[in-house]
Tab-separated table of C-alpha atoms and ligand atoms in Angstrom:
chain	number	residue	atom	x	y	z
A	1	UNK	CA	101.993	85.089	126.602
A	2	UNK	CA	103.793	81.757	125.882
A	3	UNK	CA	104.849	81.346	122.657
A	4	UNK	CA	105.360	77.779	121.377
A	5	UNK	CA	107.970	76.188	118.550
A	6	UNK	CA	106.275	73.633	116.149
A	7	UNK	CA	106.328	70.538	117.623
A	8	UNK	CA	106.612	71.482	120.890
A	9	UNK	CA	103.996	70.466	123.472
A	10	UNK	CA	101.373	70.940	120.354
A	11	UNK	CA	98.033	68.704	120.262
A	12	UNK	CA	97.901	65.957	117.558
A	13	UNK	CA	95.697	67.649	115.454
A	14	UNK	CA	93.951	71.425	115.591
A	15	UNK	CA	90.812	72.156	114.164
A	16	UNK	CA	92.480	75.088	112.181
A	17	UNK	CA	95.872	76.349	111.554
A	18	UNK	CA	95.887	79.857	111.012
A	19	UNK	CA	99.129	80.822	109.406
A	20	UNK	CA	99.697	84.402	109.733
A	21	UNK	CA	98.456	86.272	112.749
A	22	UNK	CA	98.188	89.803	111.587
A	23	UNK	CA	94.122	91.190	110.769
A	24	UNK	CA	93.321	88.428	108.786
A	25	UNK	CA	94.984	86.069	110.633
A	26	UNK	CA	93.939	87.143	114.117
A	27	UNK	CA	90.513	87.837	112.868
A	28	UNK	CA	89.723	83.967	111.651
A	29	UNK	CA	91.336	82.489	114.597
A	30	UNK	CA	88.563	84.662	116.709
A	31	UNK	CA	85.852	83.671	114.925
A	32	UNK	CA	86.852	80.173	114.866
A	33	UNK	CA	87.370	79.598	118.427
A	34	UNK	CA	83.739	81.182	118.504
A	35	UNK	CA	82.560	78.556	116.682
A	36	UNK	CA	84.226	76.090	118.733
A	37	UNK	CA	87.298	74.915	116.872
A	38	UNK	CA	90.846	74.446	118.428
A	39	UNK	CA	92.965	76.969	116.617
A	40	UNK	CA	96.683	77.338	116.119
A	41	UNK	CA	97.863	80.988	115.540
A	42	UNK	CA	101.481	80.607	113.499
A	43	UNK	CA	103.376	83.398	112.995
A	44	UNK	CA	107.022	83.858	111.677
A	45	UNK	CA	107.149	87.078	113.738
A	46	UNK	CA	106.715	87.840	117.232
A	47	UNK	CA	104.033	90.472	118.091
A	48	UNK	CA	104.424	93.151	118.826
A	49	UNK	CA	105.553	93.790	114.919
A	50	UNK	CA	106.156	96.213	112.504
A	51	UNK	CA	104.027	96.035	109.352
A	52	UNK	CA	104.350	98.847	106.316
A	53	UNK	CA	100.756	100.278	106.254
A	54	UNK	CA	98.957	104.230	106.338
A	55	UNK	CA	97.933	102.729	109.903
A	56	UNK	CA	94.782	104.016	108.889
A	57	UNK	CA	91.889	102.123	110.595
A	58	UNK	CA	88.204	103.187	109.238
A	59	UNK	CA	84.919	102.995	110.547
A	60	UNK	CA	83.973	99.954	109.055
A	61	UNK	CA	87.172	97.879	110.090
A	62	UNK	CA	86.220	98.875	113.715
A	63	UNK	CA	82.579	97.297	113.367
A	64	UNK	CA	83.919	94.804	112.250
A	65	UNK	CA	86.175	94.082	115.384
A	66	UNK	CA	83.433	95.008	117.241
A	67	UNK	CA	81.489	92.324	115.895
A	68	UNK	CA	84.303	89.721	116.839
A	69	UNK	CA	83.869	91.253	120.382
A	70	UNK	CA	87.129	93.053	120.129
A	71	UNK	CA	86.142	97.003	121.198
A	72	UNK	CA	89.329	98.535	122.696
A	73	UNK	CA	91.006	97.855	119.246
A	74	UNK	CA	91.015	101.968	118.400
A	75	UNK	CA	91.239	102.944	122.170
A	76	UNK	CA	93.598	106.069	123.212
A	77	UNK	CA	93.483	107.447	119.831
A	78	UNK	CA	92.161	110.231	118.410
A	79	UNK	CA	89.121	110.322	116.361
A	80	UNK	CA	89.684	111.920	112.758
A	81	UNK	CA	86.650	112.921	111.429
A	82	UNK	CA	87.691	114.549	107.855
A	83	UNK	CA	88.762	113.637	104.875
A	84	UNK	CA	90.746	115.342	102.412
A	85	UNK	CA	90.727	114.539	98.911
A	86	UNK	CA	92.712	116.407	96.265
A	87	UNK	CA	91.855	115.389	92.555
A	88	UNK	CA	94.426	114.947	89.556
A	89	UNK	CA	93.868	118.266	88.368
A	90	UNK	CA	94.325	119.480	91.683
A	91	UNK	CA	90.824	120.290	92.754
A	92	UNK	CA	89.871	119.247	96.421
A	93	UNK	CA	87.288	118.672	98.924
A	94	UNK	CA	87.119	118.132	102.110
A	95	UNK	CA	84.164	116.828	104.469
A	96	UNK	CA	83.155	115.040	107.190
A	97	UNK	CA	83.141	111.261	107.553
A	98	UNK	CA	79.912	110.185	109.036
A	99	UNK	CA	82.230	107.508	111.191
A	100	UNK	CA	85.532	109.066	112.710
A	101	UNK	CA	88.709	107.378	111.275
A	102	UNK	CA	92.197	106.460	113.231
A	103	UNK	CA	95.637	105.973	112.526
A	104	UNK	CA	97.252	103.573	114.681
A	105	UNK	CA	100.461	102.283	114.216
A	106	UNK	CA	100.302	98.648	112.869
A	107	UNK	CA	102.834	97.599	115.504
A	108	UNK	CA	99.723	98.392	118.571
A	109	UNK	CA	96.993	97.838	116.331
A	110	UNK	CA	97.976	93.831	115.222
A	111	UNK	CA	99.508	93.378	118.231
A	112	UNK	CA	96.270	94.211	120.207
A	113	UNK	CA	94.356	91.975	117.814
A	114	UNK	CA	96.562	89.506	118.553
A	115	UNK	CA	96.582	89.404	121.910
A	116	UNK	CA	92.686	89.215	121.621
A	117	UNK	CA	92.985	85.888	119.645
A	118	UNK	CA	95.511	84.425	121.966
A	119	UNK	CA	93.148	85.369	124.786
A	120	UNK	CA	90.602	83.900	123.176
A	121	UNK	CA	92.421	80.688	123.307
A	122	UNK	CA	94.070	80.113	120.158
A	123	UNK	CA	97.625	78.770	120.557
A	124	UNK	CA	100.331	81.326	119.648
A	125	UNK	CA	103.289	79.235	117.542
A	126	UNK	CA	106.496	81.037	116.455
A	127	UNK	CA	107.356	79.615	113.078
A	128	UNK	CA	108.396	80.337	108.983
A	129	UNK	CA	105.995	78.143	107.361
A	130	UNK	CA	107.235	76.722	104.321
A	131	UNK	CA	105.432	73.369	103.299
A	132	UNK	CA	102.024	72.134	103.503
A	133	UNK	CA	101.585	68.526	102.686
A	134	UNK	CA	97.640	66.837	102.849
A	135	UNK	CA	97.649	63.403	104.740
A	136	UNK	CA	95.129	61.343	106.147
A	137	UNK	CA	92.102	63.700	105.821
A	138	UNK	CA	94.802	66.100	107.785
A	139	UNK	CA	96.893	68.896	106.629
A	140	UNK	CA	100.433	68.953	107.973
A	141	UNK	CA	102.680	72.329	108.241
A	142	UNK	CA	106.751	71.099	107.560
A	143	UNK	CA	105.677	67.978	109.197
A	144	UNK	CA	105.527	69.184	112.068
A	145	UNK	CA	102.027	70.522	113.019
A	146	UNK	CA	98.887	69.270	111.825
A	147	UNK	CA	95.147	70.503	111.444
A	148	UNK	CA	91.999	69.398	109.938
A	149	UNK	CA	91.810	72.991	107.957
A	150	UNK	CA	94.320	75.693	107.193
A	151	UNK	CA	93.783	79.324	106.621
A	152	UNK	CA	96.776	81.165	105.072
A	153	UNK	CA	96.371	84.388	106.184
A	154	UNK	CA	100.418	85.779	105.104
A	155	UNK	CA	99.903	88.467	103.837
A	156	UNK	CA	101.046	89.918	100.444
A	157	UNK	CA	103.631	87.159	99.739
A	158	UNK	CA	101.744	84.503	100.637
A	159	UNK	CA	103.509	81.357	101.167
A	160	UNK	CA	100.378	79.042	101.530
A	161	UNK	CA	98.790	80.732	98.141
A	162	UNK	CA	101.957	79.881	96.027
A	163	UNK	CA	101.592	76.267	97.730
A	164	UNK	CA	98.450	75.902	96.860
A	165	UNK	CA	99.552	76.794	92.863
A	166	UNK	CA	98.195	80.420	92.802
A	167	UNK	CA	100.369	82.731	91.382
A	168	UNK	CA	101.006	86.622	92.428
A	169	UNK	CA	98.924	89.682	91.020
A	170	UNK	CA	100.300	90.786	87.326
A	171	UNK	CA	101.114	94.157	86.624
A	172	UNK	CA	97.847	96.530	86.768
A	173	UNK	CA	96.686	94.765	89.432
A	174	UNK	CA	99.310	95.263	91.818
A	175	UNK	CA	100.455	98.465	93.527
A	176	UNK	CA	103.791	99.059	95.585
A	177	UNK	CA	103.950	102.046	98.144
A	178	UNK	CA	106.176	102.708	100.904
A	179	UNK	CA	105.352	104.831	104.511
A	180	UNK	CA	107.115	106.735	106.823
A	181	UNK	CA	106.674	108.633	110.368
A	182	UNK	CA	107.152	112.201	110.771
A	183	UNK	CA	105.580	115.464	112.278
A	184	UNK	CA	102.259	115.872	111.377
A	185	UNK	CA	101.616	118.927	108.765
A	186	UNK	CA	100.523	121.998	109.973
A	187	UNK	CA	96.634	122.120	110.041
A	188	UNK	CA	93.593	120.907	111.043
A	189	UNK	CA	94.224	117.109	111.917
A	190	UNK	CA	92.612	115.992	108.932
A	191	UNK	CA	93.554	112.159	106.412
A	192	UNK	CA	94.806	113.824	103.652
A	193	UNK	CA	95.171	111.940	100.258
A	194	UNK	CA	96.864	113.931	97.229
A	195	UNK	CA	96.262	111.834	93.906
A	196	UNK	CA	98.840	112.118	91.155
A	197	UNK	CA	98.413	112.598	87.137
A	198	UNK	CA	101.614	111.549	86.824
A	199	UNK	CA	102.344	107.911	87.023
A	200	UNK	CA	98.282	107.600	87.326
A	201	UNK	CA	96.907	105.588	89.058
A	202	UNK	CA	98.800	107.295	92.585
A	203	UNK	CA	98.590	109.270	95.613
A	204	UNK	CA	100.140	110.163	98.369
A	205	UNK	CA	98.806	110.421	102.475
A	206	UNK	CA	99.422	111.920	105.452
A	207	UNK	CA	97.630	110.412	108.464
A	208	UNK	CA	97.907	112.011	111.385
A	209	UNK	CA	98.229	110.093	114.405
A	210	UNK	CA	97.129	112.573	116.937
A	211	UNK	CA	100.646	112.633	119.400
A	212	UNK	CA	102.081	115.024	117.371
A	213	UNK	CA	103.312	112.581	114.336
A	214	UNK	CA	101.618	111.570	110.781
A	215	UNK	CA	101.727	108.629	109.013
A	216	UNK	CA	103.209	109.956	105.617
A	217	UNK	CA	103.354	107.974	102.559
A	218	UNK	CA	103.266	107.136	98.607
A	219	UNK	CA	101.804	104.262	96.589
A	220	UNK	CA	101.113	103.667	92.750
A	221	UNK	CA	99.465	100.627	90.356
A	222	UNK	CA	102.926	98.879	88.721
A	223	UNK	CA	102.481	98.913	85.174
A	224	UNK	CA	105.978	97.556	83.932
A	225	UNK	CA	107.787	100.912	84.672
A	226	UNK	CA	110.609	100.798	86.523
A	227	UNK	CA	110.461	101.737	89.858
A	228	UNK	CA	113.099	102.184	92.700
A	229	UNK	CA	112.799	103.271	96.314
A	230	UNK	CA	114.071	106.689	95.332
A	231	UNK	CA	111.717	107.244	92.893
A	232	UNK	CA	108.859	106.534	95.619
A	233	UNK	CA	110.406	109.030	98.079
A	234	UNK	CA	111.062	111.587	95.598
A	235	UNK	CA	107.046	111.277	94.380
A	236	UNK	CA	106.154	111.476	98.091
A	237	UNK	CA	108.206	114.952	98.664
A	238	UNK	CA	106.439	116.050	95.137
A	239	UNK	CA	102.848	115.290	96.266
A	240	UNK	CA	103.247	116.570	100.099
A	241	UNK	CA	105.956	119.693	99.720
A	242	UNK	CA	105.100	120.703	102.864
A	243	UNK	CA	106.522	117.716	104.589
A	244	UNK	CA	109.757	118.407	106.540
A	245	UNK	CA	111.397	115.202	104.298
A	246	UNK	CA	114.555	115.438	106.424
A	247	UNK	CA	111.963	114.078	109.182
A	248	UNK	CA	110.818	111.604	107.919
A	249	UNK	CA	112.118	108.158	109.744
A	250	UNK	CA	111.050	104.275	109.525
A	251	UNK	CA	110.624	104.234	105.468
A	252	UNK	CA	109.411	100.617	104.198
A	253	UNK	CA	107.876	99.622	101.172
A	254	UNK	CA	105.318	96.748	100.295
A	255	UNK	CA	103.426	95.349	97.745
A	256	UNK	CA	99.168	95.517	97.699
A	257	UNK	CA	97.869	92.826	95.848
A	258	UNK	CA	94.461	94.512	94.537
A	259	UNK	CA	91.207	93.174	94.812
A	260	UNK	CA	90.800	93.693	91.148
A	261	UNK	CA	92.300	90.197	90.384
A	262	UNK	CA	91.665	87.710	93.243
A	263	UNK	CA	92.724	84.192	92.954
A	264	UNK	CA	90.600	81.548	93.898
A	265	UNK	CA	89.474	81.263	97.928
A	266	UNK	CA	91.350	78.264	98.544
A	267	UNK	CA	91.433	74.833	97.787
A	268	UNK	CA	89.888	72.001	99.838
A	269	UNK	CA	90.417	72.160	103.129
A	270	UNK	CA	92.764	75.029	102.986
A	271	UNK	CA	91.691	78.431	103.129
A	272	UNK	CA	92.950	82.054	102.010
A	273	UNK	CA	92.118	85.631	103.541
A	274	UNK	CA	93.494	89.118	103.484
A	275	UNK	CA	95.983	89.884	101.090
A	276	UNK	CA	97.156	86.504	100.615
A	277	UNK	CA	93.297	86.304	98.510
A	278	UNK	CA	94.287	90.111	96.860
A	279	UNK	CA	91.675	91.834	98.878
A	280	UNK	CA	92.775	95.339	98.542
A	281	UNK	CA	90.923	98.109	97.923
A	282	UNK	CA	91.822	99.102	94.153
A	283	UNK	CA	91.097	102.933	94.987
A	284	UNK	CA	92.875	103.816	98.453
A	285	UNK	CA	94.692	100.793	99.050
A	286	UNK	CA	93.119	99.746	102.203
A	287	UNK	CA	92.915	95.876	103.247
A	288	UNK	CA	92.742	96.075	106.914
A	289	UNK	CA	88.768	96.198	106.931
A	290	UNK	CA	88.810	93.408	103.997
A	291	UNK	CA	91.434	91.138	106.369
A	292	UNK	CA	89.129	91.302	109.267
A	293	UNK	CA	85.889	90.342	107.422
A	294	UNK	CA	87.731	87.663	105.388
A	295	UNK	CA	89.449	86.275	108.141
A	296	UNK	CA	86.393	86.105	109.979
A	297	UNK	CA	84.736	84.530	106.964
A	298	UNK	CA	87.202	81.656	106.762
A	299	UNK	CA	87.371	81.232	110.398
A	300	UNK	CA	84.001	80.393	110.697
A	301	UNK	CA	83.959	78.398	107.185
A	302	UNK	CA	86.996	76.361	108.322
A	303	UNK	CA	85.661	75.246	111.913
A	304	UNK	CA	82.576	74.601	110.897
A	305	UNK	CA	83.794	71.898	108.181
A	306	UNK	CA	86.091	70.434	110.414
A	307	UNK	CA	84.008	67.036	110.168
A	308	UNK	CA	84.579	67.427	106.676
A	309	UNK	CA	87.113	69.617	105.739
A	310	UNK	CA	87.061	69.234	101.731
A	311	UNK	CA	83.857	71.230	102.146
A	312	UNK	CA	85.347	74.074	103.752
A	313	UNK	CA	86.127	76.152	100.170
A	314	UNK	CA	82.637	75.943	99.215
A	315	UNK	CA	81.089	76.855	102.486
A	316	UNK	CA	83.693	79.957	102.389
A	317	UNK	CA	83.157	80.877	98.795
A	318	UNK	CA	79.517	80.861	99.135
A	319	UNK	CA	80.165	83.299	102.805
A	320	UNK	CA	82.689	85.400	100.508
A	321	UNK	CA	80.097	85.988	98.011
A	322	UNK	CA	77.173	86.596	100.383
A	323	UNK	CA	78.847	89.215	101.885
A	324	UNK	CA	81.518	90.754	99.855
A	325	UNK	CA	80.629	90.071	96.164
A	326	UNK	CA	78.405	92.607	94.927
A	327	UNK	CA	81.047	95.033	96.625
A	328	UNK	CA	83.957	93.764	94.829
A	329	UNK	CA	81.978	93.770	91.274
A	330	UNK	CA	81.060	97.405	92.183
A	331	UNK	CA	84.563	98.057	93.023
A	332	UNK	CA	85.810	96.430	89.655
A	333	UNK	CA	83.946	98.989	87.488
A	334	UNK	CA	84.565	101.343	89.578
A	335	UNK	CA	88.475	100.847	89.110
A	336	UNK	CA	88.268	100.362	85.214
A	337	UNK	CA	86.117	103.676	85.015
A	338	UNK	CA	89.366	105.486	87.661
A	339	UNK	CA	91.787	104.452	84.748
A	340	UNK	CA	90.900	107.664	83.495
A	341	UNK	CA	92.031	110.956	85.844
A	342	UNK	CA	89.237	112.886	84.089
A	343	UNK	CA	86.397	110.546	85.774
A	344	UNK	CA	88.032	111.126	88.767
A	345	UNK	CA	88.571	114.924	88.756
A	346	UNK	CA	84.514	114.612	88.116
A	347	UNK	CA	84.155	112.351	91.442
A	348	UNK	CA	85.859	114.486	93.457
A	349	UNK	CA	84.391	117.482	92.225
A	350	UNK	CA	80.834	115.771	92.453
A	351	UNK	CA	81.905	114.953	95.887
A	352	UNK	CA	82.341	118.897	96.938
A	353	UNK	CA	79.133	120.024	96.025
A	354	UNK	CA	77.078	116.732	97.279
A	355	UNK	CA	77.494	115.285	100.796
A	356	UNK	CA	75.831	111.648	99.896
A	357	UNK	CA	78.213	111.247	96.490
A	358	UNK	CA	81.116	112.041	99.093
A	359	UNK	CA	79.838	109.421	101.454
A	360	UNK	CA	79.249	106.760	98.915
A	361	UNK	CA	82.900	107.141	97.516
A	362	UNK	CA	84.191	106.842	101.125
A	363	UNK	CA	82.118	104.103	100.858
A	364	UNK	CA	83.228	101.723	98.195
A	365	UNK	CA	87.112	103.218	98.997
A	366	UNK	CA	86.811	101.783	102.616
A	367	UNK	CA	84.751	99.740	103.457
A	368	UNK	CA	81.743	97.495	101.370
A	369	UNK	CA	79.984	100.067	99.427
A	370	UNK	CA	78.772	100.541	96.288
A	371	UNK	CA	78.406	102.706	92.748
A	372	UNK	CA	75.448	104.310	93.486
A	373	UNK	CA	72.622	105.672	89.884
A	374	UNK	CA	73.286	109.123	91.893
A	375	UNK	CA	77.017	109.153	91.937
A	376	UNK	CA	77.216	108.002	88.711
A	377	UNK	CA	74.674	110.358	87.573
A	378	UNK	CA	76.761	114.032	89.505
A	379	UNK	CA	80.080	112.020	87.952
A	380	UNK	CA	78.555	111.994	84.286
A	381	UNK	CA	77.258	115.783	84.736
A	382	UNK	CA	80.439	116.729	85.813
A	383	UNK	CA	81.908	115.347	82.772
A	384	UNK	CA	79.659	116.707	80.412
A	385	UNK	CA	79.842	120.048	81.875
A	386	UNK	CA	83.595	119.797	81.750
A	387	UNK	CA	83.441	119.620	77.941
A	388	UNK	CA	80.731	122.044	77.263
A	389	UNK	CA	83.332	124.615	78.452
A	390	UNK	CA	86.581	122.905	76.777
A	391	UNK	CA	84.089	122.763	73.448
A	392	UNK	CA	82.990	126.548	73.804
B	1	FAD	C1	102.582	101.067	102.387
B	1	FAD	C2	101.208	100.479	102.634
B	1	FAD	C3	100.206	101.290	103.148
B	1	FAD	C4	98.944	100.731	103.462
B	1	FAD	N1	98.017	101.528	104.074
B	1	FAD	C5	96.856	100.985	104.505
B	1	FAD	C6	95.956	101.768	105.303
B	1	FAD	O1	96.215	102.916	105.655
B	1	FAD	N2	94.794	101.170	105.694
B	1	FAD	C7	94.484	99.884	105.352
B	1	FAD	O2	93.402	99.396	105.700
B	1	FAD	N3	95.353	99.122	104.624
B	1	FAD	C8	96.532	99.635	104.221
B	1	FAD	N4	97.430	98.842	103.555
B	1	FAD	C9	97.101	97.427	103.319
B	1	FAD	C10	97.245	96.631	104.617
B	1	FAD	O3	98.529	96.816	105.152
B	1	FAD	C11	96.988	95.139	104.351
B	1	FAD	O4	95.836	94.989	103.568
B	1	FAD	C12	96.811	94.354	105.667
B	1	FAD	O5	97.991	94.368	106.419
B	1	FAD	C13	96.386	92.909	105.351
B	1	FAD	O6	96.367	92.154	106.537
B	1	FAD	P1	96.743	90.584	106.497
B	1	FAD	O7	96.456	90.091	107.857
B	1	FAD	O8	96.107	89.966	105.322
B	1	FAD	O9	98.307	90.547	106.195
B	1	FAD	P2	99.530	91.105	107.066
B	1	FAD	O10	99.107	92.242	107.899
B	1	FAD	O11	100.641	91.318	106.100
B	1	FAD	O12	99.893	89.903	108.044
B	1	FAD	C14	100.481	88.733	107.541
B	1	FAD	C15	101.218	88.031	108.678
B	1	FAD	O13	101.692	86.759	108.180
B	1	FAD	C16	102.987	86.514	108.689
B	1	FAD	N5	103.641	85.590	107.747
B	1	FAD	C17	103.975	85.830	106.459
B	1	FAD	N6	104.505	84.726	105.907
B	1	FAD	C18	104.509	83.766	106.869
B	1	FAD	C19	104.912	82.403	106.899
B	1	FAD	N7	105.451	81.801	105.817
B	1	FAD	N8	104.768	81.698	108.052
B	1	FAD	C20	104.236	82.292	109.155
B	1	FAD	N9	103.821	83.594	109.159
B	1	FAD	C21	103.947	84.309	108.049
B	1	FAD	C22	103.631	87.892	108.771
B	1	FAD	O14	104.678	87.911	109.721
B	1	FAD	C23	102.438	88.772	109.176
B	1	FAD	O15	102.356	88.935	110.581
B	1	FAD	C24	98.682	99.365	103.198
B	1	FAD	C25	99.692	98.556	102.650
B	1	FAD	C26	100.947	99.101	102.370
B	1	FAD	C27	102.038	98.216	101.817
């Protein structure tokens, strides 16, 4: 794969700039060369790269893909087809997913996506962005590359979103967590997700990866108490004490903007996707299936308007809402009800003794479900039966 530098033997003008070329990234520059558009594909990093992430890939992100035309994204991996949840107060189910899961590192999984999008045609460019400057009807990265639309699909720290005047998550809507490699826990290869009372909302994973290593790790929702990298690692050797924590290799820690407080799409003709737009799943902390929808989303928004590329916000809000927005409401409540362990104790308990409530949570946690009358309804019995006992 050639690689270019700005400037270097780079049209006039693209169609779209993508900056950012992980899911989000690689995801809008697919669907906008589908739509016809010629697409730059910026990234500071070279692919393969690292990327701090469970690695875990769900069903829904891989229909997704598959809708992009992208189906050896999961290939040579194993299939994980349970789930196992452990509640606050330490009660637990476990169940089948109706669609297997995977856990693939992020440094095969983006770097397969991005090969996709480079075969695809977009033009790989190797570069920090750090300005963005409108001329002319045109958009110009640090002078030196220009496009009629720009997606800024960077990730957590979005550069283009703090150009564009957006400012990060606030506390309570942000959560940090850091992952790790190391041999898988004894077992049936199972995702396993331990919540936490303490330090609520917070859980910790193991995902195995099926070559003998999991994907191990520990997140939680900043609420303006300290935190440090040792405190992560010693919650993560609380949650999982099974781990062998002298193991455990390749630690990293990242912020997840959460979908609970989103900034606005974009502005004009420039776009934003992924977790640059705070689409992360408030419950389990996912965003790859999110970065691939919304990245296709603004893809097609952004070369579609490229004869007038003011409209593309609009056309991409209206795509955002079409297909994500009852989700995200549902999610919303959902979160502000999870404030309280208790509800969730009931949801996972509900879960256990109902297959369909345990789907529908898997649902909204990972991909574009929603609260359901019958969840709510096994949550709320739960809850009363819970203090019919504590009351008699
Ligand atoms: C510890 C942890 C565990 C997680 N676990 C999961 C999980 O198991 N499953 C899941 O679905 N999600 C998980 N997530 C969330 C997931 O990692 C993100 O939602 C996902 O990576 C979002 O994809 P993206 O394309 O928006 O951003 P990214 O994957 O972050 O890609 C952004 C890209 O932009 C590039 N970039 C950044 N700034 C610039 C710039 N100025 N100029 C040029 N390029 C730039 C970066 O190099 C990068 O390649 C986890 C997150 C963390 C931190």
């Amino acid at each position: 794969m050639t690689e270019y530098a700005m400037g270097e033997h780079l049209p006039d003008v693209f169609d779209v700039a993508v900056v950012g070329g992980g899911p989000a990234g690689a995801a809008a520059a697919l669907a906008a060369r589908a739509a016809g558009a010629s697409v730059a594909l910026i990234d500071r990093a070279g692919f393969p790269r690292d990327k701090a992430c469970g690695d875990g890939i769900a069903a829904p992100t891989v229909e997704a893909l598959v809708d992009l035309g992208i189906t050896g994204a999961v290939a040579g991996y194993e299939p994980i087809d349970t789930l196992r949840l452990i509640a606050p107060s330490g009660c637990a189910v476990a169940r089948r997913l109706s669609h297997p899961a995977y856990t693939i590192p992020r440094e095969v999984f983006d770097a397969r996506l991005h090969e996709a999008a480079v075969a695809a045609g977009a033009v790989p460019v190797r570069h920090a962005v750090r300005a963005l400057r409108r001329r002319g009807g045109r958009v110009e990265l640090d002078g030196a590359l220009a496009a009629r639309t720009v997606i800024g699909a960077d990730g957590a720290g979005s550069v283009i979103r703090r150009l564009l005047g957006f400012g990060p998550n606030p506390d309570g809507h942000v959560a940090i967590a850091i992952r790790g490699y190391a041999p898988a826990l004894p077992g049936p290869a199972e995702q396993l997700i331990v919540t936490s009372s303490a330090r609520w909302p917070a859980y910790a994973w193991a995902f195995p990866i099926g070559d003998g290593r999991a994907n191990v790790g520990y997140g939680e929702v900043l609420q303006g108490r300290p935190t440090s990298r040792a405190h992560l690692i010693e919650r993560l050797a609380a949650l999982l004490p099974t781990l062998d924590h002298g193991a455990v290799t390749g630690l990293r820690a990242h912020h997840l903007p959460l979908s609970t407080r989103r900034p606005p799409p974009g502005r004009g003709p420039v776009l934003l996707a992924g977790d640059a737009l705070s689409l992360i799943n408030p419950f389990t902390g996912e965003g790859i299936f999110y970065a691939v929808l919304s990245g296709a989303l603004a893809g097609r928004a952004a070369a579609l308007a490229r004869a007038a590329p003011d409209r593309a916000v609009d056309r991409y809000r209206r795509a955002l809402r079409q297909r994500l927005g009852r989700h995200l409401a549902h999610s919303r409540v959902a979160a502000a009800l999870a404030q309280h362990p208790r509800i969730v104790d009931a949801a996972i308990t509900a879960a256990a003794r109902d297959q369909r409530v345990f789907g529908a949570l898997v649902a909204l946690g990972l991909g574009d479900g929603r609260l359901d009358g019958r969840t709510l309804l096994r949550i709320a019995a739960g809850l009363r039966a819970e203090r019919s006992t504590v009351g008699s």
